[in-house]
Coordinates of C-alpha atoms in Angstrom, one line a residue:
M1 CA 46.4 133.9 137.7
R2 CA 44.9 133.7 134.3
F3 CA 41.9 136.1 133.8
H4 CA 39.0 135.0 131.5
L5 CA 37.5 138.5 131.3
P6 CA 35.2 139.7 128.4
T7 CA 36.4 142.1 125.9
I8 CA 38.2 145.2 127.2
S9 CA 35.8 147.5 125.4
S10 CA 32.7 145.8 126.7
F11 CA 34.1 145.7 130.3
V12 CA 35.0 149.4 130.2
S13 CA 31.5 150.2 128.8
M14 CA 29.8 148.3 131.6
L15 CA 32.0 150.0 134.1
V16 CA 31.2 153.5 132.6
L17 CA 27.5 152.7 132.7
N18 CA 27.5 151.5 136.3
V19 CA 30.0 154.0 137.6
S20 CA 28.1 156.8 136.0
N21 CA 24.9 155.6 137.7
A22 CA 26.6 155.2 141.0
L23 CA 28.4 158.5 140.9
F24 CA 25.1 160.2 139.8
Q25 CA 23.6 159.4 143.1
I26 CA 26.8 160.2 145.0
V27 CA 27.1 163.6 143.4
L28 CA 23.3 164.4 143.4
I29 CA 22.7 163.6 147.1
P30 CA 25.3 166.2 148.4
I31 CA 23.6 168.9 146.3
L32 CA 20.3 168.0 147.8
I33 CA 21.6 167.7 151.3
N34 CA 23.2 171.2 151.2
H35 CA 20.1 172.9 149.7
T36 CA 17.1 171.3 151.3
T37 CA 15.8 170.2 154.7
P38 CA 16.4 166.9 156.5
E39 CA 12.7 166.2 156.4
K40 CA 12.5 166.5 152.6
M41 CA 15.7 164.4 152.3
G42 CA 14.2 161.7 154.4
A43 CA 11.0 161.7 152.2
Y44 CA 13.3 161.7 149.1
F45 CA 15.2 158.6 150.2
I46 CA 11.9 156.8 150.9
A47 CA 10.5 157.7 147.4
L48 CA 13.8 156.8 145.8
S49 CA 13.8 153.4 147.6
Y50 CA 10.2 152.9 146.4
S51 CA 11.2 153.6 142.8
V52 CA 13.9 150.9 143.0
L53 CA 11.4 148.5 144.5
A54 CA 8.8 149.2 141.9
S55 CA 11.4 149.0 139.1
I56 CA 12.4 145.5 140.2
F57 CA 8.7 144.6 140.1
V58 CA 8.2 146.0 136.6
N59 CA 11.4 144.2 135.4
F60 CA 10.0 140.9 136.8
G61 CA 13.4 139.1 136.8
T62 CA 13.9 139.5 133.0
S63 CA 17.2 141.2 133.4
Q64 CA 18.7 138.0 134.9
T65 CA 16.9 135.3 132.9
A66 CA 16.8 137.0 129.4
V67 CA 20.6 137.7 129.3
V68 CA 21.3 134.0 129.8
E69 CA 18.7 132.9 127.2
L70 CA 19.9 135.4 124.6
R71 CA 23.5 134.1 125.0
K72 CA 22.2 130.6 124.3
A73 CA 20.1 131.7 121.3
S74 CA 21.5 130.4 118.1
S75 CA 19.3 132.3 115.6
E76 CA 17.8 135.7 115.0
E77 CA 14.3 134.2 115.3
E78 CA 15.1 132.9 118.8
K79 CA 16.3 136.4 119.9
I80 CA 13.1 138.0 118.6
Q81 CA 11.1 135.4 120.5
I82 CA 12.9 136.2 123.7
L83 CA 12.3 140.0 123.2
A84 CA 8.6 139.3 122.7
E85 CA 8.4 137.2 125.8
T86 CA 10.3 139.8 127.8
A87 CA 7.9 142.6 126.8
S88 CA 4.9 140.4 127.6
I89 CA 6.2 139.5 131.0
R90 CA 6.8 143.2 131.9
L91 CA 3.4 144.5 130.8
I92 CA 1.1 143.4 133.6
P93 CA 3.6 144.4 136.5
F94 CA 4.0 147.8 134.8
L95 CA 0.3 148.5 134.7
L96 CA -0.1 147.3 138.4
S97 CA 2.8 149.5 139.5
I98 CA 1.1 152.6 137.9
F99 CA -2.1 151.8 139.9
V100 CA -0.2 151.4 143.2
T101 CA 1.9 154.5 142.6
A102 CA -1.2 156.6 142.0
L103 CA -2.5 155.6 145.4
L104 CA 0.6 156.2 147.5
P105 CA 0.2 160.1 147.8
M106 CA -2.9 159.4 150.0
F107 CA -0.7 157.8 152.7
F108 CA 2.6 159.7 152.7
S109 CA 3.6 163.3 153.2
H110 CA 5.3 164.8 150.2
G111 CA 3.2 162.3 148.1
L112 CA 4.0 164.2 144.9
Y113 CA 7.5 162.5 145.1
F114 CA 5.9 159.2 144.4
L115 CA 3.9 160.4 141.3
L116 CA 7.1 161.8 139.9
V117 CA 8.5 158.3 139.9
L118 CA 6.2 157.2 137.1
P119 CA 8.7 158.1 134.3
I120 CA 11.3 155.9 136.0
L121 CA 8.8 152.9 135.9
A122 CA 8.1 153.6 132.2
A123 CA 11.8 153.6 131.5
E124 CA 12.2 150.3 133.3
F125 CA 9.4 148.7 131.2
I126 CA 11.3 149.4 128.0
N127 CA 14.8 148.9 129.5
P128 CA 17.0 147.4 126.8
Q129 CA 20.1 146.7 129.0
F130 CA 19.6 142.9 129.1
F131 CA 19.6 142.8 125.3
L132 CA 22.7 145.1 124.9
I133 CA 24.7 143.3 127.6
S134 CA 24.0 139.8 126.1
G135 CA 25.5 140.9 122.8
Y136 CA 28.3 143.1 124.2
Q137 CA 26.6 146.1 122.5
I138 CA 26.5 148.3 125.6
K139 CA 29.1 150.9 124.7
P140 CA 26.9 153.5 122.9
Y141 CA 24.2 153.1 125.6
A142 CA 26.8 153.6 128.4
F143 CA 28.1 156.9 127.0
L144 CA 24.6 158.2 126.1
N145 CA 23.6 157.4 129.7
L146 CA 26.7 159.3 131.0
G147 CA 25.7 162.3 128.9
I148 CA 22.1 162.3 130.2
R149 CA 23.2 161.9 133.8
L150 CA 25.6 164.9 133.5
T151 CA 22.8 166.9 132.0
V152 CA 20.4 166.1 134.8
L153 CA 23.1 166.9 137.4
G154 CA 23.7 170.2 135.6
L155 CA 20.0 171.0 135.7
V156 CA 19.7 170.2 139.4
F157 CA 22.8 172.3 140.3
Y158 CA 21.4 175.2 138.3
L159 CA 18.2 175.0 140.2
R160 CA 19.8 174.2 143.5
D161 CA 18.1 177.2 145.3
S162 CA 14.6 176.3 144.0
P163 CA 12.0 175.2 146.5
Y164 CA 11.2 172.4 144.1
L165 CA 14.7 171.0 144.0
I166 CA 13.7 167.5 145.1
E167 CA 10.9 167.4 142.5
V168 CA 13.3 168.4 139.7
A169 CA 15.8 165.7 140.7
I170 CA 13.2 162.9 140.7
L171 CA 11.5 164.0 137.5
G172 CA 14.7 164.8 135.7
T173 CA 16.1 161.4 136.5
G174 CA 13.0 159.6 135.2
L175 CA 12.6 161.6 132.0
G176 CA 16.3 161.2 131.2
M177 CA 16.2 157.4 131.6
L178 CA 12.9 157.3 129.6
L179 CA 14.4 159.3 126.7
L180 CA 17.4 157.0 126.5
H181 CA 15.4 153.8 126.5
V182 CA 13.0 155.2 123.8
L183 CA 16.0 155.6 121.5
Y184 CA 16.5 151.8 121.6
L185 CA 12.9 150.7 121.0
P186 CA 13.5 150.1 117.2
A187 CA 16.3 147.6 118.1
T188 CA 14.4 145.9 120.9
F189 CA 10.6 146.0 121.6
L190 CA 9.6 147.6 118.3
R191 CA 11.8 145.2 116.3
K192 CA 10.3 144.0 113.0
G193 CA 8.3 140.8 113.5
I194 CA 8.2 140.9 117.3
W195 CA 4.4 141.2 117.5
K196 CA 4.0 138.1 115.3
V197 CA 5.7 135.9 117.9
L198 CA 4.0 137.0 121.2
P199 CA 3.8 134.1 123.6
S200 CA 0.7 132.1 124.1
V201 CA -1.2 132.3 127.4
E202 CA 0.2 128.8 128.3
R203 CA 3.8 129.9 127.5
L204 CA 3.3 133.2 129.3
G205 CA 2.1 131.3 132.4
K206 CA 5.3 129.2 132.4
L207 CA 7.4 132.3 132.0
F208 CA 5.7 134.0 134.9
S209 CA 6.1 130.9 137.0
T210 CA 9.9 130.9 136.5
N211 CA 10.4 134.6 136.7
T212 CA 8.2 135.0 139.8
L213 CA 10.9 133.2 141.7
V214 CA 13.6 135.5 140.4
L215 CA 11.4 138.5 141.0
G216 CA 10.7 137.2 144.5
N217 CA 14.4 137.2 145.3
G218 CA 14.9 140.7 143.9
L219 CA 11.9 142.1 145.8
T220 CA 12.9 140.4 149.1
V221 CA 16.4 141.6 148.8
H222 CA 15.3 145.2 148.2
L223 CA 12.5 145.0 150.7
Q224 CA 14.9 144.2 153.5
Q225 CA 16.6 147.5 152.6
S226 CA 13.4 149.5 152.1
L227 CA 11.5 148.2 155.1
F228 CA 14.3 149.0 157.5
L229 CA 14.6 152.5 156.0
F230 CA 10.8 153.0 156.3
A231 CA 10.9 151.9 160.0
L232 CA 13.8 154.1 161.0
P233 CA 11.9 157.5 161.2
S234 CA 10.0 156.1 164.3
F235 CA 13.2 155.5 166.2
V236 CA 15.9 158.0 165.1
S237 CA 16.3 161.7 164.6
P238 CA 16.1 163.4 161.1
L239 CA 19.8 163.9 161.3
F240 CA 20.5 160.2 161.8
L241 CA 18.0 159.3 159.1
S242 CA 19.8 161.7 156.6
A243 CA 23.2 160.2 157.5
Y244 CA 21.9 156.7 157.3
G245 CA 20.1 157.4 154.0
F246 CA 23.4 158.8 152.6
V247 CA 25.3 155.7 153.7
D248 CA 22.6 153.4 152.4
K249 CA 22.8 155.0 148.9
L250 CA 26.6 154.7 149.1
I251 CA 26.2 151.0 149.7
S252 CA 23.8 150.8 146.8
S253 CA 26.3 152.6 144.6
F254 CA 29.0 150.3 145.6
R255 CA 26.7 147.3 144.8
M256 CA 26.2 148.8 141.4
L257 CA 30.0 148.9 140.8
V258 CA 30.3 145.2 141.8
S259 CA 27.4 144.5 139.5
A260 CA 29.3 146.2 136.7
Y261 CA 32.2 143.9 137.2
S262 CA 30.0 140.7 137.4
A263 CA 27.7 141.8 134.5
S264 CA 30.8 142.4 132.3
F265 CA 31.6 138.7 132.2
M266 CA 28.0 137.3 132.8
P267 CA 27.6 136.3 129.1
H268 CA 31.0 134.6 129.1
A269 CA 30.1 132.9 132.4
A270 CA 26.9 131.5 130.8
M271 CA 29.0 130.0 128.0
T272 CA 31.7 128.7 130.4
H273 CA 29.0 127.1 132.5
Q274 CA 27.8 125.3 129.5
V275 CA 31.3 123.8 128.9
G276 CA 31.2 122.3 132.4
F277 CA 30.7 122.9 136.1
Q278 CA 34.4 122.7 136.9
A279 CA 35.2 125.4 134.3
W280 CA 32.6 127.6 136.0
L281 CA 34.1 127.0 139.4
K282 CA 37.5 128.0 138.1
L283 CA 36.2 131.2 136.6
K284 CA 34.3 131.9 139.9
R285 CA 37.5 131.5 142.0
Q286 CA 39.4 133.9 139.6
Q287 CA 36.8 136.6 139.8
N288 CA 36.4 136.3 143.6
G289 CA 40.1 136.8 143.9
I290 CA 40.0 140.0 141.9
L291 CA 36.8 141.3 143.7
S292 CA 38.1 140.6 147.2
A293 CA 41.3 142.5 146.7
A294 CA 39.5 145.6 145.4
C295 CA 36.8 145.5 148.1
I296 CA 39.3 145.0 151.0
A297 CA 41.1 148.1 149.8
A298 CA 37.8 150.1 149.6
G299 CA 36.9 148.9 153.2
L300 CA 40.2 150.1 154.5
V301 CA 39.7 153.6 153.1
M302 CA 36.2 153.7 154.6
Y303 CA 37.5 152.7 158.1
F304 CA 40.7 154.8 158.3
F305 CA 39.8 157.9 156.2
P306 CA 36.0 158.4 156.6
E307 CA 36.2 162.2 156.9
Q308 CA 38.5 162.6 153.9
L309 CA 36.2 160.2 151.9
L310 CA 33.2 162.3 152.9
F311 CA 35.0 165.5 151.8
V312 CA 35.4 164.0 148.4
L313 CA 32.0 162.5 148.1
L314 CA 30.2 165.6 149.3
L315 CA 32.3 167.8 146.9
G316 CA 34.0 169.6 149.8
K317 CA 30.7 170.6 151.5
T318 CA 30.3 168.3 154.5
G319 CA 27.2 169.9 155.9
T320 CA 26.9 170.5 159.6
P321 CA 29.6 169.1 162.0
M322 CA 27.0 166.8 163.5
F323 CA 26.1 165.4 160.1
L324 CA 29.8 164.9 159.3
E325 CA 30.4 163.1 162.6
E326 CA 27.3 160.9 162.4
T327 CA 28.0 159.9 158.8
A328 CA 31.8 159.3 159.4
R329 CA 30.9 157.0 162.3
L330 CA 28.5 155.0 160.1
L331 CA 31.1 154.7 157.4
Q332 CA 33.5 153.1 159.8
W333 CA 30.9 150.7 161.1
I334 CA 30.0 149.5 157.5
S335 CA 33.6 149.3 156.2
P336 CA 33.4 145.4 155.9
V337 CA 30.2 145.6 153.7
P338 CA 32.0 146.0 150.3
F339 CA 33.9 142.8 150.9
L340 CA 30.7 140.9 152.0
I341 CA 28.8 142.2 148.9
A342 CA 31.6 141.2 146.5
M343 CA 31.9 137.7 148.0
N344 CA 28.2 137.0 147.5
V345 CA 27.6 138.3 144.0
L346 CA 28.9 135.2 142.2
N347 CA 26.9 132.9 144.5
V348 CA 23.8 134.6 143.1
T349 CA 25.2 134.2 139.6
E350 CA 25.7 130.5 140.2
L351 CA 22.1 129.9 141.3
I352 CA 20.8 131.6 138.1
L353 CA 23.2 129.7 135.9
E354 CA 22.1 126.4 137.6
K355 CA 18.4 127.6 137.2
Q356 CA 17.9 126.9 140.9
F357 CA 15.1 129.5 141.0
V358 CA 13.3 128.0 144.0
A359 CA 16.5 128.1 146.0
Y360 CA 17.2 131.6 144.7
F361 CA 13.7 132.7 145.9
G362 CA 14.1 130.9 149.2
A363 CA 17.4 132.7 149.9
G364 CA 15.6 136.0 149.5
I365 CA 12.9 135.0 151.9
L366 CA 15.4 134.0 154.6
V367 CA 17.2 137.4 154.2
L368 CA 13.8 139.2 154.5
I369 CA 13.2 137.2 157.8
V370 CA 16.5 138.5 159.1
S371 CA 15.4 142.0 158.2
F372 CA 12.1 141.6 160.0
L373 CA 13.9 140.4 163.1
A374 CA 16.2 143.4 163.0
I375 CA 13.1 145.7 162.8
D376 CA 11.4 143.8 165.6
A377 CA 14.5 144.4 167.8
L378 CA 14.0 148.1 167.5
Y379 CA 10.4 147.7 168.6
V380 CA 11.3 145.6 171.7
G381 CA 13.7 148.2 173.0
V382 CA 17.1 147.6 171.4
S383 CA 18.9 150.9 171.2
P384 CA 18.5 152.7 167.8
A385 CA 22.2 153.4 167.9
W386 CA 22.7 149.8 166.8
A387 CA 20.8 150.6 163.6
G388 CA 24.1 151.7 162.0
F389 CA 25.2 148.0 162.1
Y390 CA 22.2 146.8 160.0
P391 CA 24.1 146.8 156.7
I392 CA 26.8 144.5 158.2
L393 CA 24.1 142.2 159.7
I394 CA 22.2 141.9 156.5
E395 CA 25.1 141.4 154.1
S396 CA 26.7 138.8 156.5
A397 CA 23.4 137.0 156.6
C398 CA 23.2 137.1 152.7
L399 CA 26.7 135.6 152.4
L400 CA 26.0 132.9 154.9
I401 CA 22.5 132.0 153.5
Y402 CA 23.6 131.9 149.9
G403 CA 26.8 130.1 150.7
V404 CA 24.9 127.4 152.6
I405 CA 22.2 127.1 149.8
I406 CA 24.9 126.8 147.1
R407 CA 26.6 123.9 149.1
K408 CA 23.2 122.3 149.7
V409 CA 22.4 122.5 145.9
R410 CA 25.8 120.9 145.0
A411 CA 25.3 118.3 147.7
S412 CA 21.9 117.4 146.4
I413 CA 23.2 116.9 142.9
L414 CA 25.9 114.6 144.3
V415 CA 23.3 112.7 146.3
V416 CA 21.1 112.2 143.3
F417 CA 23.9 110.8 141.2
F418 CA 25.1 108.6 144.1
A419 CA 21.5 107.3 144.4
F420 CA 21.5 106.7 140.7
G421 CA 24.6 104.6 141.0
L422 CA 23.3 102.5 143.9
F423 CA 19.7 102.0 142.9
S424 CA 19.5 102.8 139.2
C425 CA 16.7 105.2 140.0
N426 CA 16.6 107.2 136.7
D427 CA 13.5 109.3 136.9
N428 CA 14.2 112.9 135.7
L429 CA 17.9 112.1 135.2
P430 CA 19.6 112.7 131.9
H431 CA 20.2 109.8 129.5
N432 CA 23.1 110.4 127.2
V433 CA 23.2 108.5 123.9
E434 CA 26.3 108.9 121.7
V435 CA 25.2 109.0 118.1
Y436 CA 28.5 109.7 116.4
R437 CA 32.1 109.3 117.3
N438 CA 35.2 109.7 115.1
H439 CA 38.8 109.7 116.4
F440 CA 40.2 109.4 112.8
D441 CA 42.4 106.3 113.7
G442 CA 40.8 104.5 110.7
G443 CA 40.7 107.5 108.3
R444 CA 38.1 110.2 107.9
G445 CA 35.2 107.7 107.9
D446 CA 31.9 109.0 106.5
L447 CA 32.7 112.7 106.9
Q448 CA 32.5 114.7 103.8
V449 CA 35.0 117.5 103.1
F450 CA 34.3 120.2 100.5
A451 CA 36.6 122.7 98.8
G452 CA 34.2 125.3 97.5
D453 CA 31.2 123.4 96.0
K454 CA 33.3 120.3 95.1
E455 CA 33.9 117.4 97.4
D456 CA 37.6 116.9 98.3
S457 CA 38.5 113.2 97.8
R458 CA 41.9 113.3 99.5
P459 CA 42.3 111.1 102.7
L460 CA 43.0 114.3 104.7
V461 CA 44.1 112.3 107.8
Y462 CA 47.6 112.8 109.1
S463 CA 49.5 112.5 112.4
F464 CA 49.9 115.6 114.5
N465 CA 51.2 115.7 118.1
G466 CA 51.1 111.9 118.3
N467 CA 47.5 111.5 117.1
N468 CA 45.7 111.1 113.8
V469 CA 43.6 114.2 113.0
L470 CA 41.5 115.3 110.1
G471 CA 43.3 118.0 108.1
P472 CA 45.2 120.1 107.3
L473 CA 42.1 122.2 106.2
N474 CA 42.2 125.6 104.5
H475 CA 39.1 127.0 102.8
N476 CA 37.4 123.7 103.5
A477 CA 34.1 122.6 105.0
V478 CA 33.6 119.4 107.0
Y479 CA 30.1 118.1 106.7
R480 CA 28.0 115.4 108.2
E481 CA 24.2 114.6 108.4
I482 CA 23.0 112.3 111.1
K483 CA 19.5 110.8 110.7
N484 CA 17.2 108.8 112.9
L485 CA 18.3 110.4 116.1
P486 CA 16.8 108.9 119.3
E487 CA 14.2 110.9 121.2
H488 CA 16.1 113.7 122.9
D489 CA 15.9 117.2 124.5
I490 CA 19.5 118.4 124.0
I491 CA 22.2 117.7 121.5
E492 CA 25.9 118.3 122.0
I493 CA 28.7 118.4 119.4
Y494 CA 32.2 118.1 120.8
F495 CA 35.6 118.1 119.0
D496 CA 39.2 119.3 119.5
I497 CA 40.2 121.9 116.9
F498 CA 43.8 122.6 116.2
I499 CA 44.7 126.1 114.9
H500 CA 48.0 125.9 113.0
D501 CA 50.6 128.5 112.1
Q502 CA 49.9 132.2 111.2
W503 CA 46.3 132.7 112.2
K504 CA 46.1 136.4 113.1
G505 CA 42.5 136.7 114.5
N506 CA 40.8 140.0 114.3
D507 CA 42.1 142.2 111.5
G508 CA 39.1 144.0 109.9
L509 CA 38.3 142.6 106.5
A510 CA 41.3 140.4 106.6
S511 CA 40.3 138.6 109.8
D512 CA 40.7 134.8 110.0
Y513 CA 37.3 133.4 110.6
W514 CA 36.0 129.9 111.5
G515 CA 32.4 128.9 111.9
L516 CA 29.9 126.2 112.9
F517 CA 26.7 125.7 110.8
I518 CA 23.7 123.7 112.0
D519 CA 21.0 122.8 109.4
T520 CA 22.6 125.4 107.0
K521 CA 22.3 128.2 109.6
R522 CA 25.5 129.8 111.0
V523 CA 25.3 129.4 114.7
F524 CA 28.9 130.2 115.8
Y525 CA 31.3 132.5 114.0
T526 CA 34.6 133.4 115.5
T527 CA 38.3 134.2 114.9
F528 CA 41.5 132.6 116.2
S529 CA 45.1 133.8 116.5
N530 CA 48.5 132.4 117.2
L531 CA 50.4 135.7 116.7
P532 CA 51.6 138.1 119.4
N533 CA 50.2 141.7 119.5
T534 CA 46.9 140.5 118.0
T535 CA 43.4 139.6 119.4
Q536 CA 40.9 136.8 118.7
A537 CA 37.1 136.6 119.2
Y538 CA 37.1 133.1 120.7
P539 CA 35.8 132.0 123.2
E540 CA 33.0 134.4 122.1
Q541 CA 31.8 135.1 118.6
E542 CA 33.0 137.8 116.1
G543 CA 33.2 141.3 117.5
H544 CA 35.0 140.4 120.7
Y545 CA 38.7 140.9 121.5
F546 CA 40.7 138.4 123.6
M547 CA 44.3 137.6 123.8
P548 CA 45.7 135.0 121.3
G549 CA 45.1 131.5 122.6
A550 CA 42.3 132.6 125.0
N551 CA 40.5 129.6 126.6
S552 CA 42.7 127.1 124.7
F553 CA 43.3 123.7 126.1
K554 CA 47.0 124.0 125.0
N555 CA 48.7 126.8 123.3
D556 CA 52.3 125.6 123.4
L557 CA 52.2 123.1 120.6
E558 CA 54.7 123.3 117.6
G559 CA 53.5 124.7 114.4
R560 CA 52.6 122.4 111.5
C561 CA 54.2 124.0 108.5
S562 CA 55.3 127.7 108.3
F563 CA 55.8 127.7 112.1
K564 CA 57.2 124.2 112.2
G565 CA 59.5 123.7 115.1
K566 CA 58.2 126.9 116.8
V567 CA 56.6 126.4 120.2
G568 CA 53.2 128.2 120.2
G569 CA 52.8 127.7 116.5
S570 CA 49.7 125.6 117.1
S571 CA 46.9 125.8 119.7
V572 CA 44.2 123.3 120.5
Y573 CA 40.7 124.2 121.8
Q574 CA 38.1 121.8 123.2
F575 CA 35.0 123.0 121.4
V576 CA 31.5 122.3 122.7
W577 CA 28.2 123.3 121.1
K578 CA 25.3 122.2 123.3
K579 CA 21.7 123.3 122.6
P580 CA 18.1 122.3 123.1
H581 CA 17.1 120.1 120.1
S582 CA 14.4 117.6 119.4
A583 CA 14.4 117.0 115.6
S584 CA 15.0 113.5 114.3
S585 CA 18.0 114.6 112.2
I586 CA 20.8 117.2 112.2
K587 CA 23.2 118.5 109.6
F588 CA 26.4 120.2 110.8
A589 CA 29.3 121.8 109.0
L590 CA 32.6 123.2 110.2
S591 CA 34.2 125.8 107.9
D592 CA 36.9 128.4 107.7
L593 CA 37.3 131.7 105.9
V594 CA 41.0 132.7 106.2
R595 CA 42.7 135.1 103.9
E596 CA 45.5 133.0 102.7
L597 CA 44.9 130.0 100.4
D598 CA 48.2 128.3 101.3
P599 CA 47.6 125.7 104.0
C600 CA 51.3 126.0 104.9
V601 CA 50.6 129.6 106.1
K602 CA 47.3 128.8 107.9
S603 CA 45.4 125.6 108.4
W604 CA 43.2 123.8 111.0
S605 CA 42.5 120.2 112.0
I606 CA 40.0 118.4 114.2
D607 CA 40.1 115.3 116.4
N608 CA 37.7 113.4 118.7
L609 CA 34.5 114.4 117.0
I610 CA 31.6 113.3 119.2
V611 CA 27.9 113.9 118.9
T612 CA 25.7 113.1 121.9
C613 CA 21.9 113.3 122.4
T614 CA 20.5 113.8 125.9
N615 CA 17.0 112.9 127.0
Y616 CA 15.3 113.7 130.3
D617 CA 12.6 111.4 131.6
N618 CA 9.5 113.1 132.9

């Protein structure tokens, strides 16, 4: 199996971030359990669940949508615009959440716990993770987060005998998160120029419309967890509530680990999805295989070794024998849950990539209905002992509901195209117009090739691997301007790029770079490699580290010159640049910046250059 994972450093950073957040709760809860009462623990779990719910509301779906949009952004101006829109979307939910939080102490015992959640909500308002994840810049954040989590744990442990231990845990968690996010304000929401590009009221309305569906899903998914937890005190003992609360947080922590894995390749998934739906399906199958193996192993440990697992999770302090017995029994009951969570996480990703936000929201509503039915079952007399099976019920329902919706969405797409073929009903369907094509069978055509600031007049078309290609190129720029484009919403530039001989990819200042420029702006800049024991940035941009030949169409071609006769001396990549575009003309250039000037050492060629405009009827 070939893995298309993001850079090792980015993946490890995401893993450190999510593992530290998950372990923070896993380590914190045993300290609280062993030094406070079941009643306070129950109130703590409810307040903590509320904080997560309110944080989802403040975020308003921006963590999902903004990551994808930032990966598609081709300029610094677009990124600043997305940051401004994200801050604007979050502002109103943040103010509303403050108002609601201030009212809650009137209706709950231990109401102070809710007020202490306010720093957590402020931290979520300025949460920079979406920006850092999209650019694979999460490493410093992840390790700062780890340091802050350890500091809070140390403080809680030091004050473990204090009567205000729960208050210290909640407030310390919020202030730590807030401090971390304030450090990133200059790079995100206080970035120079951001206040000049705040969205108009009309634009903000459209953003709210889209993100409300994403938010709705997030709220409904968490509501099904919170509502059941809120209902339990009426039916179960404080002991069962504490045990269930612990298991619920364990499930949440595991979900965070799965999210770490999926988030680590989410930006790459967005780019792969742009290449084509089949490429995304291939990536999805690969990731599902990895996740399923890990989650089955985790489930087996939970089922066969619950007491030993609890001993580790509770730091050797397992509480009372009754608590240990109750919690171990619940762990065995929910052992299939990790597998169910893992198998559904990429279904959610697919709906977001396909921008099927209505279906995404509908799935959340259906899951919430299942939750209400489970709560109703308790009220009509079903034994509370069955409450321990709720996580399996809800995660099974999630997998089934999302799976059916995914298949319905795909089937709908097929039906639409089938109807198009039968009836030529073209409303709201894409119209593709090919505006440029060059296979170089008749020479280079009207493409210009520059060497420095001078035009290269050589024919520069030769036969490689049985086809005519443009090249060999070394310190050259291939340029073309296309005028009088038809009305369109999207433009796509496609070509095959051949990387010949001794490209060595990432090597500091001596890296072998190649780039795409649109209207004089650099929109894609990467490195390639054909050499073992090296790395390349492609299929991402500079600053990433993949194996040589990663995402290539073929990497077993013979070299052209210095590696002539050597299998693997050349690689070919099917390059696609597809972006929103509506201007009447476009200028594009392809250029390299390799260290050696000798084209026999390193060169590149292109073939099958095609430019397509896509228009959607309204």
